[in-house]
Short mmCIF file of C-alpha atoms and ligand atoms in Angstrom, two decimals:
data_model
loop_
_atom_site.label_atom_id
_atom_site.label_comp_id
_atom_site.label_asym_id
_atom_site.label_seq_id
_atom_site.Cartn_x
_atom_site.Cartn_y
_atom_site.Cartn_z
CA UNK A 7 4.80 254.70 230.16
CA UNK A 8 5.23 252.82 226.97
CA UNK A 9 6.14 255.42 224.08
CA UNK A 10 3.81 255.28 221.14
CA UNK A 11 4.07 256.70 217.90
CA UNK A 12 2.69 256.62 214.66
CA UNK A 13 3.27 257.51 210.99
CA UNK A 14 0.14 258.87 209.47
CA UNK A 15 0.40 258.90 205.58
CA UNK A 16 -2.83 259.80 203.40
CA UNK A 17 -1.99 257.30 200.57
CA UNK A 18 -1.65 259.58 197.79
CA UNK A 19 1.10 258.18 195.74
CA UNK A 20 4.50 257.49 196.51
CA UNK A 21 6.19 257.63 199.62
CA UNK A 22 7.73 261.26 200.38
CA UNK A 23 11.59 261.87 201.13
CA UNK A 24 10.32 263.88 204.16
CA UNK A 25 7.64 261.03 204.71
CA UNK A 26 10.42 258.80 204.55
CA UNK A 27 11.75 261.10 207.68
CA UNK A 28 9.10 261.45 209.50
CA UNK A 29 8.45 257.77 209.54
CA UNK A 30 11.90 256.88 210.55
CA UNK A 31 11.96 259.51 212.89
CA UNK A 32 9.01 258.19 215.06
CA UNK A 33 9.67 254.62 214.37
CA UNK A 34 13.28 255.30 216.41
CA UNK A 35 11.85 257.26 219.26
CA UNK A 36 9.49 254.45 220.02
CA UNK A 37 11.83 251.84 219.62
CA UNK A 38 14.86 253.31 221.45
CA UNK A 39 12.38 253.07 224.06
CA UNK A 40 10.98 249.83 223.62
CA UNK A 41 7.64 250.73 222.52
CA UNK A 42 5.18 250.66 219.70
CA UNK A 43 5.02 252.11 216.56
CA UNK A 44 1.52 252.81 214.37
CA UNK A 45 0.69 252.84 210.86
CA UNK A 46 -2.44 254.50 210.43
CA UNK A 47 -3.49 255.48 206.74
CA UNK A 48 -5.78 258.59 206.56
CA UNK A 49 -8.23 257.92 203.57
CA UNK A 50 -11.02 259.45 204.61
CA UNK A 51 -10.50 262.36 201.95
CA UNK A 52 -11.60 259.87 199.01
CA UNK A 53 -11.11 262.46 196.58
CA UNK A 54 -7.15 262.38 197.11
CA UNK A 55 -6.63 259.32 197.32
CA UNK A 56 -4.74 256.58 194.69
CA UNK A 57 -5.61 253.04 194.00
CA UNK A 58 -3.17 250.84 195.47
CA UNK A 59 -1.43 253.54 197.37
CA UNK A 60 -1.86 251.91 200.49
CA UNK A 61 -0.21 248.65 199.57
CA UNK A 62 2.40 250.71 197.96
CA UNK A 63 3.59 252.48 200.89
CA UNK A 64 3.38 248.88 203.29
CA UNK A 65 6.17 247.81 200.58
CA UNK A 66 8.39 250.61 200.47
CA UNK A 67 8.53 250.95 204.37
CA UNK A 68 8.89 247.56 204.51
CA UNK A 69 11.88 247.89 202.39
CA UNK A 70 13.56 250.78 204.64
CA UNK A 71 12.58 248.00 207.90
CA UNK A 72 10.11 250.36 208.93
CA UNK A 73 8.44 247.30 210.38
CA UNK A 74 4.65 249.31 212.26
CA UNK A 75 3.00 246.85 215.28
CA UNK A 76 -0.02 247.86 214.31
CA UNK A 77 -2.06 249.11 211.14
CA UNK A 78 -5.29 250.80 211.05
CA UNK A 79 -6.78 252.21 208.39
CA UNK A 80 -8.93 255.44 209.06
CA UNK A 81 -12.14 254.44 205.98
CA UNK A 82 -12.42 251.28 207.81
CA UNK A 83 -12.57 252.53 211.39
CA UNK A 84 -15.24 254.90 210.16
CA UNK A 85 -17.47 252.10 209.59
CA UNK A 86 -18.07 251.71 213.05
CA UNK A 87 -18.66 255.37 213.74
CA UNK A 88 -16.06 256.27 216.18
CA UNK A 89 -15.64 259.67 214.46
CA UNK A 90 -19.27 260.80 213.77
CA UNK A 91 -19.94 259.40 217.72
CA UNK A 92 -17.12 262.09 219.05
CA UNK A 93 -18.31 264.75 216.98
CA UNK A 94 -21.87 264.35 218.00
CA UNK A 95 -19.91 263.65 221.76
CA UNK A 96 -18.60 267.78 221.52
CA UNK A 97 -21.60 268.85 219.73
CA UNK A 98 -23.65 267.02 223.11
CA UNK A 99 -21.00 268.78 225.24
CA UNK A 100 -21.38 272.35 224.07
CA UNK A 101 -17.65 272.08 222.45
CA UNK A 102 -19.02 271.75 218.64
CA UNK A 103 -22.34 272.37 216.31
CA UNK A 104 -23.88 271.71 213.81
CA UNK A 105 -23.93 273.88 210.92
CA UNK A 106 -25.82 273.88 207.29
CA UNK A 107 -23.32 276.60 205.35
CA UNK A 108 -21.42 274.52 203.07
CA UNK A 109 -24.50 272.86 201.54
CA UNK A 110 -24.90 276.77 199.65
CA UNK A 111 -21.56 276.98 199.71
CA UNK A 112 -19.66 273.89 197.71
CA UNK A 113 -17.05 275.05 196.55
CA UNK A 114 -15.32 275.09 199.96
CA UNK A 115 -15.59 271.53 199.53
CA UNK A 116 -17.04 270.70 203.67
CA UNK A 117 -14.08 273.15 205.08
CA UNK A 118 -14.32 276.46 207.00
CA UNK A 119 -12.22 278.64 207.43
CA UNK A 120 -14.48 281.29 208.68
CA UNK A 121 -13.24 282.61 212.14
CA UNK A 122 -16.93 282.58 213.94
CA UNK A 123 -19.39 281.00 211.78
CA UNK A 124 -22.56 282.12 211.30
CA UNK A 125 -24.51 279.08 212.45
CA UNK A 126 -22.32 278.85 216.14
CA UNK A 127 -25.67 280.10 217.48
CA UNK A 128 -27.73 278.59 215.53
CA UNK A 129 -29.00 275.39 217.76
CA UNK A 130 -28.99 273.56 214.40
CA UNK A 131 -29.68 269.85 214.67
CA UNK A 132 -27.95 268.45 211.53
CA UNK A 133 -25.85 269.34 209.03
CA UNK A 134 -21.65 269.28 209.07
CA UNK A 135 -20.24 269.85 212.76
CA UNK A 136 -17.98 272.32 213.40
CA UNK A 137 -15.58 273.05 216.29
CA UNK A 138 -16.81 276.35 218.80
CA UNK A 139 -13.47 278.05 219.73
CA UNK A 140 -13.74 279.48 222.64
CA UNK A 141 -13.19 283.26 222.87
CA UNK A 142 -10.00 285.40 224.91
CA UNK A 143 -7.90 281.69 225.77
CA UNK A 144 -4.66 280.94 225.33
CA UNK A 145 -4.20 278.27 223.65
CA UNK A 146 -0.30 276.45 223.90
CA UNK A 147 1.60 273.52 224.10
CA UNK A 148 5.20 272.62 224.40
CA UNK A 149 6.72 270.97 221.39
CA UNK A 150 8.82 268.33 222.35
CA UNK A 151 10.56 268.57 218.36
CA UNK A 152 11.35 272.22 218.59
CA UNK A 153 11.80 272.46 222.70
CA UNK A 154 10.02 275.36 222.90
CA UNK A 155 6.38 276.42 224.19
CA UNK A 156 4.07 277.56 221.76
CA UNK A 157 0.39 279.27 222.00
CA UNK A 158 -1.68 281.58 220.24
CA UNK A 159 -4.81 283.49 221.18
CA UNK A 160 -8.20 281.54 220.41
CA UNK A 161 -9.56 284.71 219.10
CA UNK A 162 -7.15 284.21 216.14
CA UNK A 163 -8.59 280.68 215.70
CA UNK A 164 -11.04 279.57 213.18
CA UNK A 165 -14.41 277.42 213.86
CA UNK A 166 -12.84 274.51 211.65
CA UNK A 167 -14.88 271.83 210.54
CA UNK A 168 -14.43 268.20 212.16
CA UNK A 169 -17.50 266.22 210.59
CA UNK A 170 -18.50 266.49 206.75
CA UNK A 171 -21.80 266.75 205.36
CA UNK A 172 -21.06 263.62 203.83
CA UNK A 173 -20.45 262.23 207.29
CA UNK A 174 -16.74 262.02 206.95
CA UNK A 175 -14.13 263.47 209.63
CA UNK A 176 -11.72 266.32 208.51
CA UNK A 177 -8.10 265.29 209.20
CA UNK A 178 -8.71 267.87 212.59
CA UNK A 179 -11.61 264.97 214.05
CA UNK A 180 -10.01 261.93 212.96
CA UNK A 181 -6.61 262.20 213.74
CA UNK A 182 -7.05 263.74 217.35
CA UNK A 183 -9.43 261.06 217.84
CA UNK A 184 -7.34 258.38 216.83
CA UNK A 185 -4.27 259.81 218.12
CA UNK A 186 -6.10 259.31 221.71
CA UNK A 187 -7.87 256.17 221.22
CA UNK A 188 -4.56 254.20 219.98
CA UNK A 189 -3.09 255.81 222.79
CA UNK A 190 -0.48 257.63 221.13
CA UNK A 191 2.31 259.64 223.15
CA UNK A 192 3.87 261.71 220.53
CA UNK A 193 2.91 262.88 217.54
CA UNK A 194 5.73 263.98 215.09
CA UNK A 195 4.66 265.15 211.82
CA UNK A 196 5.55 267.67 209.45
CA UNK A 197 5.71 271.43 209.90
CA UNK A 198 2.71 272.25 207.61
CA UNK A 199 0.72 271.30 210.93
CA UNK A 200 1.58 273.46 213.19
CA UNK A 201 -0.53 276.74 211.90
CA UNK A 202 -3.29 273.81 212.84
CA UNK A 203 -2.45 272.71 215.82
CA UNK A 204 -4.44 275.24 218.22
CA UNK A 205 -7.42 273.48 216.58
CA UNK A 206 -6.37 270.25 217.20
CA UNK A 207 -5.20 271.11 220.93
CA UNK A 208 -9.06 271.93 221.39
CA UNK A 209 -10.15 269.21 220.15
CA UNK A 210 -8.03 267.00 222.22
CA UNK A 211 -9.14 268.69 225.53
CA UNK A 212 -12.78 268.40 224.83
CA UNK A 213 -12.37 264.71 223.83
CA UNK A 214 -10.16 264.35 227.00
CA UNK A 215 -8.01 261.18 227.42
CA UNK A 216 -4.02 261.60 227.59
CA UNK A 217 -2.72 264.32 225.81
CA UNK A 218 0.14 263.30 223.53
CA UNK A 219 2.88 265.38 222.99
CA UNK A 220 3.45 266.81 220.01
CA UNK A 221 6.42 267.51 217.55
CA UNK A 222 7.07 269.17 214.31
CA UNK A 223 9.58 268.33 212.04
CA UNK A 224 11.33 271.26 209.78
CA UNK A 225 10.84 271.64 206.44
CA UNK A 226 13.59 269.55 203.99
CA UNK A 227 15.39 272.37 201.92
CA UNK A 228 16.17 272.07 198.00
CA UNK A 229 20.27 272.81 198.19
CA UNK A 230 20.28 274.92 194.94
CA UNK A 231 16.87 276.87 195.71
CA UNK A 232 16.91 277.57 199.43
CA UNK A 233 13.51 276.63 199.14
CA UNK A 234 11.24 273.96 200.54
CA UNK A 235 11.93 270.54 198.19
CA UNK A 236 8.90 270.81 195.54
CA UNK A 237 7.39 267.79 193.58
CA UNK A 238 8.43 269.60 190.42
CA UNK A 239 11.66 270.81 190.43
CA UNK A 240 13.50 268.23 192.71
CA UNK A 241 13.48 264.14 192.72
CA UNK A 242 11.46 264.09 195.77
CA UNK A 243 10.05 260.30 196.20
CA UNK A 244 11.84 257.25 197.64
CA UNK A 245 10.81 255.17 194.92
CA UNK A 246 12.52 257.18 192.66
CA UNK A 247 15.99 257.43 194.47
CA UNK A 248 15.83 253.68 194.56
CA UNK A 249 15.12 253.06 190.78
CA UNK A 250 17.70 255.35 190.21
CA UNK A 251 20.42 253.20 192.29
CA UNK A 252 20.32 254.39 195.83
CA UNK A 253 20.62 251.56 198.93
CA UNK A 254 17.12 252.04 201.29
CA UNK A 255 19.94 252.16 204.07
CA UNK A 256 21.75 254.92 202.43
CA UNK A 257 18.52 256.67 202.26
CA UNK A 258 17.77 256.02 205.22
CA UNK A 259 21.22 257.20 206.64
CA UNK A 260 20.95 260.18 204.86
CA UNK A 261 17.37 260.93 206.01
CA UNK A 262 17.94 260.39 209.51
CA UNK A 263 20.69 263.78 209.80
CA UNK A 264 18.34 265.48 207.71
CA UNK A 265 17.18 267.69 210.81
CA UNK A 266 18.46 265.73 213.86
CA UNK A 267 22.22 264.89 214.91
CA UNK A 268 23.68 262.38 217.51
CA UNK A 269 25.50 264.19 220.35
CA UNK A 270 28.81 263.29 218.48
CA UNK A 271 29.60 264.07 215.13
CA UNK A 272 28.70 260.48 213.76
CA UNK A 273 27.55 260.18 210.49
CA UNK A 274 27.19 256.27 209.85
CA UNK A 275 24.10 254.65 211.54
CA UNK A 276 21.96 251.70 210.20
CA UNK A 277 18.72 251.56 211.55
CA UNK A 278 19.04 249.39 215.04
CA UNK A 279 22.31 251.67 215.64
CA UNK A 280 19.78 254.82 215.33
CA UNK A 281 17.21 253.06 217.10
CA UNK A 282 20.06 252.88 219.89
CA UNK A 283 21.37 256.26 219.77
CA UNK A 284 18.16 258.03 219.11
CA UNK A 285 17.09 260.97 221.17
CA UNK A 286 14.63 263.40 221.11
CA UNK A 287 16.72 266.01 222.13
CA UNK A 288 18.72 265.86 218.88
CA UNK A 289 16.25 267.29 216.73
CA UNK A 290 17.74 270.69 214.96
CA UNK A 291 15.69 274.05 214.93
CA UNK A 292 17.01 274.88 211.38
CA UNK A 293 15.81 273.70 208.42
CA UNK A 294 18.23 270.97 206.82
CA UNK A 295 19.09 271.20 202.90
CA UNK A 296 19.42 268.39 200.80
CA UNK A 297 22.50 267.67 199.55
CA UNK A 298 22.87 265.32 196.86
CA UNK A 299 26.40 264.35 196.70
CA UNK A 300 26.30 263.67 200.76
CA UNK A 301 23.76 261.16 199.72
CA UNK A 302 25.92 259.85 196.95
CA UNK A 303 28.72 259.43 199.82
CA UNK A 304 26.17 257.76 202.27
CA UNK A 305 25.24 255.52 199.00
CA UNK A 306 29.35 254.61 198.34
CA UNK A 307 29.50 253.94 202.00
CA UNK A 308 27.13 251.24 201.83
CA UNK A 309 27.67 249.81 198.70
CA UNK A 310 31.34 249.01 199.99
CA UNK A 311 30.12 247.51 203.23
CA UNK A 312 27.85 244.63 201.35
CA UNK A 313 29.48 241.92 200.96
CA UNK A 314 29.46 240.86 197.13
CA UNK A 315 26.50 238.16 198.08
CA UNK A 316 24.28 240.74 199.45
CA UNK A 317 25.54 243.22 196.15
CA UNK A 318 24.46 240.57 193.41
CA UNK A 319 20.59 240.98 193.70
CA UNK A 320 21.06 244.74 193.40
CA UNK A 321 23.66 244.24 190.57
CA UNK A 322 21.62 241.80 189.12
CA UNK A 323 18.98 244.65 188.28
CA UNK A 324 21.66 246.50 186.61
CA UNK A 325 22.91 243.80 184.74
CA UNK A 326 21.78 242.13 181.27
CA UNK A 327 19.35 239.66 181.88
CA UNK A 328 21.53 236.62 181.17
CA UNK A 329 24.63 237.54 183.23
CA UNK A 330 25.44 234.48 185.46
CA UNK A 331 25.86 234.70 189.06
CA UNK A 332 29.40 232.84 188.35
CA UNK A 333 30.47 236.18 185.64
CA UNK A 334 28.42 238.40 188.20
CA UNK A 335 30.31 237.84 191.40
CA UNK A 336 33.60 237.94 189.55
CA UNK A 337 32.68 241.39 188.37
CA UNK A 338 31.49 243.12 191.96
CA UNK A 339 34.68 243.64 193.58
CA UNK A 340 35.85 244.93 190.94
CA UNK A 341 33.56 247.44 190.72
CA UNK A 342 31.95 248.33 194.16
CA UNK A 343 34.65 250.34 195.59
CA UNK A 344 34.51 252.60 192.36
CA UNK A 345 30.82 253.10 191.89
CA UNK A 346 29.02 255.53 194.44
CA UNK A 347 25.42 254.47 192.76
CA UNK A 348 24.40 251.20 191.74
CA UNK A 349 23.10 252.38 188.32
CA UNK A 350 27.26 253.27 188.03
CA UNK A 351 27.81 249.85 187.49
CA UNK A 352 26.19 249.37 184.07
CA UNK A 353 28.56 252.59 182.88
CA UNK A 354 31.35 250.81 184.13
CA UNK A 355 30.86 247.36 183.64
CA UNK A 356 29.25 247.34 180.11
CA UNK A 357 31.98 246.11 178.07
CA UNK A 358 31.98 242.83 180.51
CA UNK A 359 28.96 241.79 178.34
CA UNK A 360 29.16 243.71 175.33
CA UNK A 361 32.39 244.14 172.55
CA UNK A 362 33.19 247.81 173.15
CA UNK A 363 32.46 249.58 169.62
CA UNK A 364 33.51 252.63 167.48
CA UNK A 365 36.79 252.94 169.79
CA UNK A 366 39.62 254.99 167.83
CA UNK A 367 43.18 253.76 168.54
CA UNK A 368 46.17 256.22 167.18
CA UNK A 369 49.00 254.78 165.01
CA UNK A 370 50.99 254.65 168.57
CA UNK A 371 48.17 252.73 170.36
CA UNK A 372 48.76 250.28 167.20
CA UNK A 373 52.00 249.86 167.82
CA UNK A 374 52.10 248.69 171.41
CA UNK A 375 48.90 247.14 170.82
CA UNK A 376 50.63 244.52 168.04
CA UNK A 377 53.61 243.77 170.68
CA UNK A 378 50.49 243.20 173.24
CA UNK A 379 48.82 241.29 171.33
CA UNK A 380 51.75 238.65 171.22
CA UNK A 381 52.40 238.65 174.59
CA UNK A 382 48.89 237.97 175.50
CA UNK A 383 48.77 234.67 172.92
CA UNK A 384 51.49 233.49 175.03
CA UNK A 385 51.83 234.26 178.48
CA UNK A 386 50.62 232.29 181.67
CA UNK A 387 46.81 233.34 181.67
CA UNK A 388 47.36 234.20 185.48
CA UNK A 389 47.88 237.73 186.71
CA UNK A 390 51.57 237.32 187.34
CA UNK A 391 51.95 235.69 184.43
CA UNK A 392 49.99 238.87 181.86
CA UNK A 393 51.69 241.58 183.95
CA UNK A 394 55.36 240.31 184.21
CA UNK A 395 55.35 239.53 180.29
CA UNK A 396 53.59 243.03 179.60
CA UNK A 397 55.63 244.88 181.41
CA UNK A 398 58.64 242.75 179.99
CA UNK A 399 58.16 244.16 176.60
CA UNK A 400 57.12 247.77 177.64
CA UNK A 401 60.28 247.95 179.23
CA UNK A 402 62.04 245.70 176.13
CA UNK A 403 60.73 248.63 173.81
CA UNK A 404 62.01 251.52 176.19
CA UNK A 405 58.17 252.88 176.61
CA UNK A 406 56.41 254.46 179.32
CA UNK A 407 53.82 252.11 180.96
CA UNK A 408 51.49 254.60 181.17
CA UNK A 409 50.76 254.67 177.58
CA UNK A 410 51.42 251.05 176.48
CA UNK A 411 48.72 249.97 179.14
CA UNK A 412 46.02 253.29 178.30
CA UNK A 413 46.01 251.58 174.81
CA UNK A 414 45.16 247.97 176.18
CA UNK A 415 42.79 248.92 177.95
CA UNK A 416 40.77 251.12 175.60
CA UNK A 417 40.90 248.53 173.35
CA UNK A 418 39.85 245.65 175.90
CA UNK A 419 37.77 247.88 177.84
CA UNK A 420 36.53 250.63 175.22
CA UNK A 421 37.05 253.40 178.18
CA UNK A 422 39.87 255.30 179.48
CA UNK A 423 38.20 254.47 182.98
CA UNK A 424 38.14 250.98 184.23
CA UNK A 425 38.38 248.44 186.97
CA UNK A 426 41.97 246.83 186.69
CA UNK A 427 42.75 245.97 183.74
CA UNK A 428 44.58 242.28 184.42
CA UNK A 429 41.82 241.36 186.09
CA UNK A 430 39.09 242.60 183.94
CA UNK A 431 41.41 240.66 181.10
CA UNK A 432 40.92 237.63 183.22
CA UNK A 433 37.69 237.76 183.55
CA UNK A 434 36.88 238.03 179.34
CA UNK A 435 39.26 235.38 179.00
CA UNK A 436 41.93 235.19 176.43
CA UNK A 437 39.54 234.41 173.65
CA UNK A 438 37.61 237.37 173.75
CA UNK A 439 40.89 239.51 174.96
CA UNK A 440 42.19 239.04 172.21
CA UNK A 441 39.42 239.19 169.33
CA UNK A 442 39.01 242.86 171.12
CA UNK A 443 42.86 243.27 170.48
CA UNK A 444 42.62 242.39 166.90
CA UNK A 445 39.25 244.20 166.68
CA UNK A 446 41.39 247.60 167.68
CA UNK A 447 44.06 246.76 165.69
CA UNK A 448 42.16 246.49 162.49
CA UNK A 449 40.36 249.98 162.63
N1 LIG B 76 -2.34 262.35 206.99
C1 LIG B 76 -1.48 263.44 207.30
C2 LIG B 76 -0.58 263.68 206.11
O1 LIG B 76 -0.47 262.89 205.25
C3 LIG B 76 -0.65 263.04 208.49
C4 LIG B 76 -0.27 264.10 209.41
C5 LIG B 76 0.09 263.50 210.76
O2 LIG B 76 1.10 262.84 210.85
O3 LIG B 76 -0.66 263.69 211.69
O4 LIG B 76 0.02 264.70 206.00
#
């Protein structure tokens, strides 16, 4: 059996750190196994759903190498009818009807959630077309996410709605019948689904076909709240983790132990090396919290493993717009082993392109600064050559190093923080090292 998954977004906006999960999640269960993975956009609530959404979210899973074999898109396959066809199918069967309440009723906007609607009995002959529960059955499944069986009693289930009035399927319809027509083998999706799924069990018997498995993921957990991440209180998109200076792999490392763990205590996994290791039986019953300095660490991780070729078109976003490559690539290793995010680097790497200003030196700073200042006019501009003459004259003027050098560099640098200071002097050049030398000494 070839595995099959899918990721099922409704394109309403940005792509969801959970989304982001969920995605990965089934991507690496169907290609640890050498199979297929779907992405299927469910538009067929118009009302929700965002202009250019759908393009959107191609790009941004593109960017995490979420690469999908195939792509359907649910308002297009409607077009043909599939979904009005298998509701009419169950309706035929005895495993549906049709029903006329929500055309008084509009505010519940096509859905029921009435336990046994009025119009079961009806023998109406159009209208919406709603799913007959059956009464005293257990309804259950085994949830391959959570490894545990789950059922409920259908007497507890509601008649749900599967075909608008307007002809379009509820999520309950079209997914289930997608889900078996694309020949899909497990469904993983988020835990907001599984009060649902006794509905959707139904519905796959009566369409018959293979019945997928099923999964749910837990819910992602704010750290400082304890409480399920929420739109409004915590950064919650991919896009904006990446604007604000995140690697996609980090985010994607960081993701993928949000909620399942390798047998060993591994942390570091790009995406083939999950796609190798993955295993269903590592998904986690508890729900994970987000931490944000483990993604920071995840972030330094692979910032330090790009080579400085691979850094510069991330740097270069960070960057003023006419840094050079040449001045660029000088600057990275500097840098990348003391940044943890990439928007770090324009804190620490400012005063590469701009004169540091409104720096106060004390009348001690002065002092080794003027015996600097000569040294500098006249040394070998080489490493060896700055740091033996510097520390020459520190020693010459029985000083501490640590001082002497704390006042170069606030000068040169403007910060008390910096990458190395030779090299950093190297890199200005002695021109501009030592216009910023005068430039402290004259304030
Ligand atoms: N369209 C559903 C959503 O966005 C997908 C749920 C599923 O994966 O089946 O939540």
């Amino acid at each position: 059996m070839v595995v099959r998954t899918r990721f099922a977004p409704s394109p309403t906006g940005f792509l969801h750190i959970g989304g982001l999960r969920t995605a990965l999640y089934a991507y690496a269960l169907a290609k640890h196994d050498g199979g297929d993975f779907i992405l299927r956009i469910e538009d067929t609530d118009q009302k929700r759903e965002v202009a250019g959404a759908t393009e959107a979210l191609q790009k941004i899973l593109q960017k995490f190498g979420l690469q999908w074999d195939e792509f359907y898109i649910q308002s297009e396959r409607q077009k043909s009818g599939i979904y009005q066809k298998a509701a009419e199918k169950l309706v035929e069967e005895g495993h549906a009807f049709y029903c006329q309440c929500e055309a008084r009723n509009a505010h519940t906007d096509g859905y029921s959630t009435v336990l046994r609607d009025p119009c079961r009995d009806k023998n109406l002959t159009s209208g919406a077309i709603k799913l007959r529960v059956p009464d005293n059955e257990t309804i259950s499944y085994h949830d391959f996410a959570h490894k545990k069986d789950i059922s409920w009693d259908s007497n507890t289930v509601y008649d749900a709605t599967l075909l608008k009035s307007d002809r379009f399927p509820t999520y309950a319809l079209a997914a289930m019948v997608d889900d078996l027509d694309m020949k899909v083998t497990h469904i993983l999706r988020g835990h907001d689904w599984l009060p649902s799924t006794p509905i959707h069990l139904l519905v796959l018997k009566y369409l018959g076909g293979d019945m997928p498995k099923i999964g749910h993921l837990t819910d992602i957990l704010s750290a400082e709240t304890g409480k399920k991440l929420s739109k409004r209180r915590d950064s919650v998109f991919c896009e904006q983790f990446l604007e604000q200076g995140y690697l996609p792999e980090a985010l994607l490392n960081f993701v993928a132990l949000l909620g399942w763990a390798p047998k060993d205590n591994r942390e570091l996994f790009t995406l083939p090396e999950l796609v190798e290791h993955f295993d269903a039986k590592g998904f986690q019953d508890a729900n994970p919290r987000f931490f944000l300095d483990k993604l920071k660490w995840f972030n330094g991780q692979y910032l330090r493993k790009k080579s400085d070729e691979e850094l510069l078109p991330f740097i270069r976003q960070q960057a003023p717009k006419d840094a050079s490559d040449k001045l660029l690539l000088q600057i990275i290793p500097l840098v990348k082993t003391r940044i943890s995010l990439l928007s770090d680097f324009a804190t620490l790497a400012n005063f590469f392109f701009t004169r540091p200003v409104g720096v106060t030196l004390s009348g001690e700073d002065k002092s080794y600064l003027k015996v600097a200042e000569v040294v500098l006019k006249t040394c070998d501009w080489t490493k060896e050559g700055i740091e033996t003459k510097l520390l020459e004259s520190v020693k010459a003027n029985s000083w501490k190093n640590m001082g002497f050098f704390a006042a170069l560099r606030l000068a040169t640098t403007g910060a008390k923080v910096s990458p190395p200071l030779t090299e950093s002097m190297l890199i200005l050049g002695r021109d501009e090292t030592l216009t910023r030398v005068a430039q402290g000494l004259s304030r």
